[in-house]
């Protein structure tokens, strides 16, 4: 396993649409393991493959309690609304309040290619939306309704 370099906003890799994963092989396992290690070290909640320069539909999310691996994830249902502060490992200086659904259901595959369905609420729902957007080259800054300064963050 290895820590990979996180690509920052301004790099064109973050604006591209990622390809579906077709091969569930050692290269995919290595990518997933590296992404989990990189996420754990970063202190973030989620990481998408384009953020480490790989244009594949692969996401890891950890809202506490261990990382979840999502391959070829698709949002199949959303419900409700939440407004909360959101950030991104690729935009370390930008924080803002965003509008997101409160409940999100995703369909994805695990590292063996088996399909599963997962429900997320609150932070996990927000992470599903944020990370799936990365796979289509969309950054969360698009959804910011109010910017938050680092000073305001510390007071929370
Ligand atoms: Zn992000």
PDB file of C-alpha atoms and ligand atoms in Angstrom:
ATOM      1  CA  UNK A   1       0.000   0.000   0.000  1.00  0.00           C
ATOM      2  CA  UNK A   2       1.104   3.521  -0.637  1.00  0.00           C
ATOM      3  CA  UNK A   3      -0.083   7.050  -0.006  1.00  0.00           C
ATOM      4  CA  UNK A   4      -0.941   8.721  -3.285  1.00  0.00           C
ATOM      5  CA  UNK A   5      -0.676  12.390  -4.094  1.00  0.00           C
ATOM      6  CA  UNK A   6      -4.013  14.246  -3.975  1.00  0.00           C
ATOM      7  CA  UNK A   7      -4.663  16.331  -7.093  1.00  0.00           C
ATOM      8  CA  UNK A   8      -5.753  19.911  -6.401  1.00  0.00           C
ATOM      9  CA  UNK A   9      -8.391  22.095  -8.027  1.00  0.00           C
ATOM     10  CA  UNK A  10      -7.142  23.555 -11.299  1.00  0.00           C
ATOM     11  CA  UNK A  11      -5.822  20.207 -12.556  1.00  0.00           C
ATOM     12  CA  UNK A  12      -7.840  19.117 -15.604  1.00  0.00           C
ATOM     13  CA  UNK A  13      -8.084  15.516 -14.328  1.00  0.00           C
ATOM     14  CA  UNK A  14     -10.731  16.784 -11.866  1.00  0.00           C
ATOM     15  CA  UNK A  15     -13.002  17.984 -14.688  1.00  0.00           C
ATOM     16  CA  UNK A  16     -13.097  14.755 -16.705  1.00  0.00           C
ATOM     17  CA  UNK A  17     -15.689  12.004 -16.813  1.00  0.00           C
ATOM     18  CA  UNK A  18     -14.341   8.712 -15.450  1.00  0.00           C
ATOM     19  CA  UNK A  19     -14.606   5.306 -17.139  1.00  0.00           C
ATOM     20  CA  UNK A  20     -16.528   2.400 -15.681  1.00  0.00           C
ATOM     21  CA  UNK A  21     -14.475  -0.352 -14.069  1.00  0.00           C
ATOM     22  CA  UNK A  22     -14.733  -3.558 -16.090  1.00  0.00           C
ATOM     23  CA  UNK A  23     -11.832  -5.560 -14.637  1.00  0.00           C
ATOM     24  CA  UNK A  24     -11.884  -6.501 -10.967  1.00  0.00           C
ATOM     25  CA  UNK A  25      -8.223  -7.408 -10.779  1.00  0.00           C
ATOM     26  CA  UNK A  26      -5.078  -6.799  -8.715  1.00  0.00           C
ATOM     27  CA  UNK A  27      -4.634  -3.328 -10.165  1.00  0.00           C
ATOM     28  CA  UNK A  28      -8.066  -2.350  -8.870  1.00  0.00           C
ATOM     29  CA  UNK A  29      -7.300  -3.847  -5.438  1.00  0.00           C
ATOM     30  CA  UNK A  30      -4.066  -1.875  -5.272  1.00  0.00           C
ATOM     31  CA  UNK A  31      -5.877   1.337  -6.226  1.00  0.00           C
ATOM     32  CA  UNK A  32      -8.549   0.732  -3.559  1.00  0.00           C
ATOM     33  CA  UNK A  33      -5.988  -0.056  -0.851  1.00  0.00           C
ATOM     34  CA  UNK A  34      -3.914   3.007  -1.731  1.00  0.00           C
ATOM     35  CA  UNK A  35      -7.004   5.220  -1.778  1.00  0.00           C
ATOM     36  CA  UNK A  36      -8.071   3.969   1.656  1.00  0.00           C
ATOM     37  CA  UNK A  37      -4.633   4.617   3.080  1.00  0.00           C
ATOM     38  CA  UNK A  38      -4.516   8.069   1.461  1.00  0.00           C
ATOM     39  CA  UNK A  39      -7.979   8.908   2.812  1.00  0.00           C
ATOM     40  CA  UNK A  40      -7.103   7.734   6.332  1.00  0.00           C
ATOM     41  CA  UNK A  41      -3.962   9.849   6.343  1.00  0.00           C
ATOM     42  CA  UNK A  42      -5.772  12.925   4.981  1.00  0.00           C
ATOM     43  CA  UNK A  43      -8.435  13.005   7.668  1.00  0.00           C
ATOM     44  CA  UNK A  44     -11.132  13.433   4.998  1.00  0.00           C
ATOM     45  CA  UNK A  45     -14.472  11.664   4.642  1.00  0.00           C
ATOM     46  CA  UNK A  46     -14.243  10.533   1.028  1.00  0.00           C
ATOM     47  CA  UNK A  47     -11.879  10.179  -1.892  1.00  0.00           C
ATOM     48  CA  UNK A  48     -12.620   9.556  -5.573  1.00  0.00           C
ATOM     49  CA  UNK A  49     -10.111   7.998  -7.985  1.00  0.00           C
ATOM     50  CA  UNK A  50      -9.704  11.151 -10.140  1.00  0.00           C
ATOM     51  CA  UNK A  51      -8.414  12.886  -6.992  1.00  0.00           C
ATOM     52  CA  UNK A  52      -5.390  10.588  -7.178  1.00  0.00           C
ATOM     53  CA  UNK A  53      -5.164  11.038 -10.950  1.00  0.00           C
ATOM     54  CA  UNK A  54      -6.989   7.858 -12.011  1.00  0.00           C
ATOM     55  CA  UNK A  55      -9.999   8.281 -14.326  1.00  0.00           C
ATOM     56  CA  UNK A  56     -11.984   5.302 -13.065  1.00  0.00           C
ATOM     57  CA  UNK A  57     -15.353   5.124 -11.314  1.00  0.00           C
ATOM     58  CA  UNK A  58     -13.957   4.203  -7.908  1.00  0.00           C
ATOM     59  CA  UNK A  59     -14.750   5.863  -4.553  1.00  0.00           C
ATOM     60  CA  UNK A  60     -13.840   5.232  -0.927  1.00  0.00           C
ATOM     61  CA  UNK A  61     -15.838   6.807   1.913  1.00  0.00           C
ATOM     62  CA  UNK A  62     -15.285   6.660   5.669  1.00  0.00           C
ATOM     63  CA  UNK A  63     -17.688   8.536   7.913  1.00  0.00           C
ATOM     64  CA  UNK A  64     -16.258   6.705  10.935  1.00  0.00           C
ATOM     65  CA  UNK A  65     -16.330   2.983  11.442  1.00  0.00           C
ATOM     66  CA  UNK A  66     -14.245   1.899   8.473  1.00  0.00           C
ATOM     67  CA  UNK A  67     -13.939   2.679   4.796  1.00  0.00           C
ATOM     68  CA  UNK A  68     -16.569   1.613   2.282  1.00  0.00           C
ATOM     69  CA  UNK A  69     -15.463   0.813  -1.267  1.00  0.00           C
ATOM     70  CA  UNK A  70     -17.816   1.821  -4.080  1.00  0.00           C
ATOM     71  CA  UNK A  71     -17.084   0.759  -7.639  1.00  0.00           C
ATOM     72  CA  UNK A  72     -19.225   2.122 -10.489  1.00  0.00           C
ATOM     73  CA  UNK A  73     -21.554   3.814  -7.961  1.00  0.00           C
ATOM     74  CA  UNK A  74     -24.861   5.271  -9.102  1.00  0.00           C
ATOM     75  CA  UNK A  75     -27.296   7.325  -7.064  1.00  0.00           C
ATOM     76  CA  UNK A  76     -30.671   5.649  -7.452  1.00  0.00           C
ATOM     77  CA  UNK A  77     -32.785   7.563  -4.923  1.00  0.00           C
ATOM     78  CA  UNK A  78     -32.656  10.819  -2.947  1.00  0.00           C
ATOM     79  CA  UNK A  79     -34.993  12.278  -0.347  1.00  0.00           C
ATOM     80  CA  UNK A  80     -35.181  15.409   1.788  1.00  0.00           C
ATOM     81  CA  UNK A  81     -32.715  18.270   2.133  1.00  0.00           C
ATOM     82  CA  UNK A  82     -29.804  19.267   4.339  1.00  0.00           C
ATOM     83  CA  UNK A  83     -27.704  22.403   4.514  1.00  0.00           C
ATOM     84  CA  UNK A  84     -24.301  21.924   6.061  1.00  0.00           C
ATOM     85  CA  UNK A  85     -20.648  22.841   5.694  1.00  0.00           C
ATOM     86  CA  UNK A  86     -18.790  20.934   3.008  1.00  0.00           C
ATOM     87  CA  UNK A  87     -15.168  20.774   1.924  1.00  0.00           C
ATOM     88  CA  UNK A  88     -12.969  18.744  -0.427  1.00  0.00           C
ATOM     89  CA  UNK A  89      -9.445  17.314  -0.180  1.00  0.00           C
ATOM     90  CA  UNK A  90      -8.784  18.760  -3.641  1.00  0.00           C
ATOM     91  CA  UNK A  91      -9.849  22.275  -2.554  1.00  0.00           C
ATOM     92  CA  UNK A  92      -8.091  22.621   0.820  1.00  0.00           C
ATOM     93  CA  UNK A  93      -8.811  26.349   1.131  1.00  0.00           C
ATOM     94  CA  UNK A  94     -12.490  26.330   0.199  1.00  0.00           C
ATOM     95  CA  UNK A  95     -15.323  25.612   2.613  1.00  0.00           C
ATOM     96  CA  UNK A  96     -18.957  26.441   2.174  1.00  0.00           C
ATOM     97  CA  UNK A  97     -22.526  25.653   3.051  1.00  0.00           C
ATOM     98  CA  UNK A  98     -24.151  23.420   0.441  1.00  0.00           C
ATOM     99  CA  UNK A  99     -27.636  22.102  -0.262  1.00  0.00           C
ATOM    100  CA  UNK A 100     -27.735  18.309  -0.441  1.00  0.00           C
ATOM    101  CA  UNK A 101     -30.360  15.602  -0.046  1.00  0.00           C
ATOM    102  CA  UNK A 102     -30.696  14.185   3.493  1.00  0.00           C
ATOM    103  CA  UNK A 103     -31.134  10.580   2.314  1.00  0.00           C
ATOM    104  CA  UNK A 104     -29.323   9.004  -0.627  1.00  0.00           C
ATOM    105  CA  UNK A 105     -29.394   5.416  -1.880  1.00  0.00           C
ATOM    106  CA  UNK A 106     -26.536   4.180  -4.066  1.00  0.00           C
ATOM    107  CA  UNK A 107     -26.094   1.073  -6.132  1.00  0.00           C
ATOM    108  CA  UNK A 108     -22.472   0.007  -6.560  1.00  0.00           C
ATOM    109  CA  UNK A 109     -20.172  -2.988  -6.916  1.00  0.00           C
ATOM    110  CA  UNK A 110     -17.670  -4.273  -4.395  1.00  0.00           C
ATOM    111  CA  UNK A 111     -14.099  -5.270  -5.266  1.00  0.00           C
ATOM    112  CA  UNK A 112     -15.304  -8.697  -6.388  1.00  0.00           C
ATOM    113  CA  UNK A 113     -17.733  -7.138  -8.832  1.00  0.00           C
ATOM    114  CA  UNK A 114     -20.802  -8.024  -6.743  1.00  0.00           C
ATOM    115  CA  UNK A 115     -23.585  -5.465  -6.801  1.00  0.00           C
ATOM    116  CA  UNK A 116     -24.964  -4.007  -3.573  1.00  0.00           C
ATOM    117  CA  UNK A 117     -27.269  -1.227  -2.450  1.00  0.00           C
ATOM    118  CA  UNK A 118     -26.477   1.132   0.410  1.00  0.00           C
ATOM    119  CA  UNK A 119     -28.536   3.822   2.157  1.00  0.00           C
ATOM    120  CA  UNK A 120     -26.905   6.942   3.536  1.00  0.00           C
ATOM    121  CA  UNK A 121     -28.227   9.664   5.813  1.00  0.00           C
ATOM    122  CA  UNK A 122     -26.715  13.044   6.706  1.00  0.00           C
ATOM    123  CA  UNK A 123     -22.942  13.064   6.292  1.00  0.00           C
ATOM    124  CA  UNK A 124     -22.915   9.763   4.401  1.00  0.00           C
ATOM    125  CA  UNK A 125     -25.632  10.995   2.000  1.00  0.00           C
ATOM    126  CA  UNK A 126     -23.610  14.141   1.376  1.00  0.00           C
ATOM    127  CA  UNK A 127     -20.446  12.072   0.772  1.00  0.00           C
ATOM    128  CA  UNK A 128     -22.266   9.847  -1.757  1.00  0.00           C
ATOM    129  CA  UNK A 129     -23.279  12.947  -3.741  1.00  0.00           C
ATOM    130  CA  UNK A 130     -19.885  14.641  -3.450  1.00  0.00           C
ATOM    131  CA  UNK A 131     -17.849  11.595  -4.495  1.00  0.00           C
ATOM    132  CA  UNK A 132     -20.178  10.473  -7.313  1.00  0.00           C
ATOM    133  CA  UNK A 133     -19.939  14.012  -8.727  1.00  0.00           C
ATOM    134  CA  UNK A 134     -16.138  13.714  -8.833  1.00  0.00           C
ATOM    135  CA  UNK A 135     -16.584  10.761 -11.206  1.00  0.00           C
ATOM    136  CA  UNK A 136     -18.357  13.091 -13.632  1.00  0.00           C
ATOM    137  CA  UNK A 137     -15.819  15.894 -13.250  1.00  0.00           C
ATOM    138  CA  UNK A 138     -18.005  18.022 -10.977  1.00  0.00           C
ATOM    139  CA  UNK A 139     -16.635  19.801  -7.895  1.00  0.00           C
ATOM    140  CA  UNK A 140     -18.673  20.660  -4.792  1.00  0.00           C
ATOM    141  CA  UNK A 141     -17.921  24.364  -5.246  1.00  0.00           C
ATOM    142  CA  UNK A 142     -20.791  24.371  -7.746  1.00  0.00           C
ATOM    143  CA  UNK A 143     -23.225  23.771  -4.857  1.00  0.00           C
ATOM    144  CA  UNK A 144     -21.909  26.343  -2.387  1.00  0.00           C
ATOM    145  CA  UNK A 145     -24.617  28.764  -1.340  1.00  0.00           C
ATOM    146  CA  UNK A 146     -22.454  30.544   1.253  1.00  0.00           C
ATOM    147  CA  UNK A 147     -18.673  30.523   1.658  1.00  0.00           C
ATOM    148  CA  UNK A 148     -17.253  29.846   5.116  1.00  0.00           C
ATOM    149  CA  UNK A 149     -13.858  31.173   6.199  1.00  0.00           C
ATOM    150  CA  UNK A 150     -11.339  29.029   8.111  1.00  0.00           C
ATOM    151  CA  UNK A 151     -11.868  31.307  11.138  1.00  0.00           C
ATOM    152  CA  UNK A 152     -15.609  30.616  11.105  1.00  0.00           C
ATOM    153  CA  UNK A 153     -14.892  26.885  10.842  1.00  0.00           C
ATOM    154  CA  UNK A 154     -12.723  26.890  13.954  1.00  0.00           C
ATOM    155  CA  UNK A 155     -15.463  28.494  15.995  1.00  0.00           C
ATOM    156  CA  UNK A 156     -17.844  25.604  15.274  1.00  0.00           C
TER     157      UNK A 156
HETATM  158 ZN1  LIG B   1     -13.984  16.167  -3.143  1.00  0.00          ZN
END
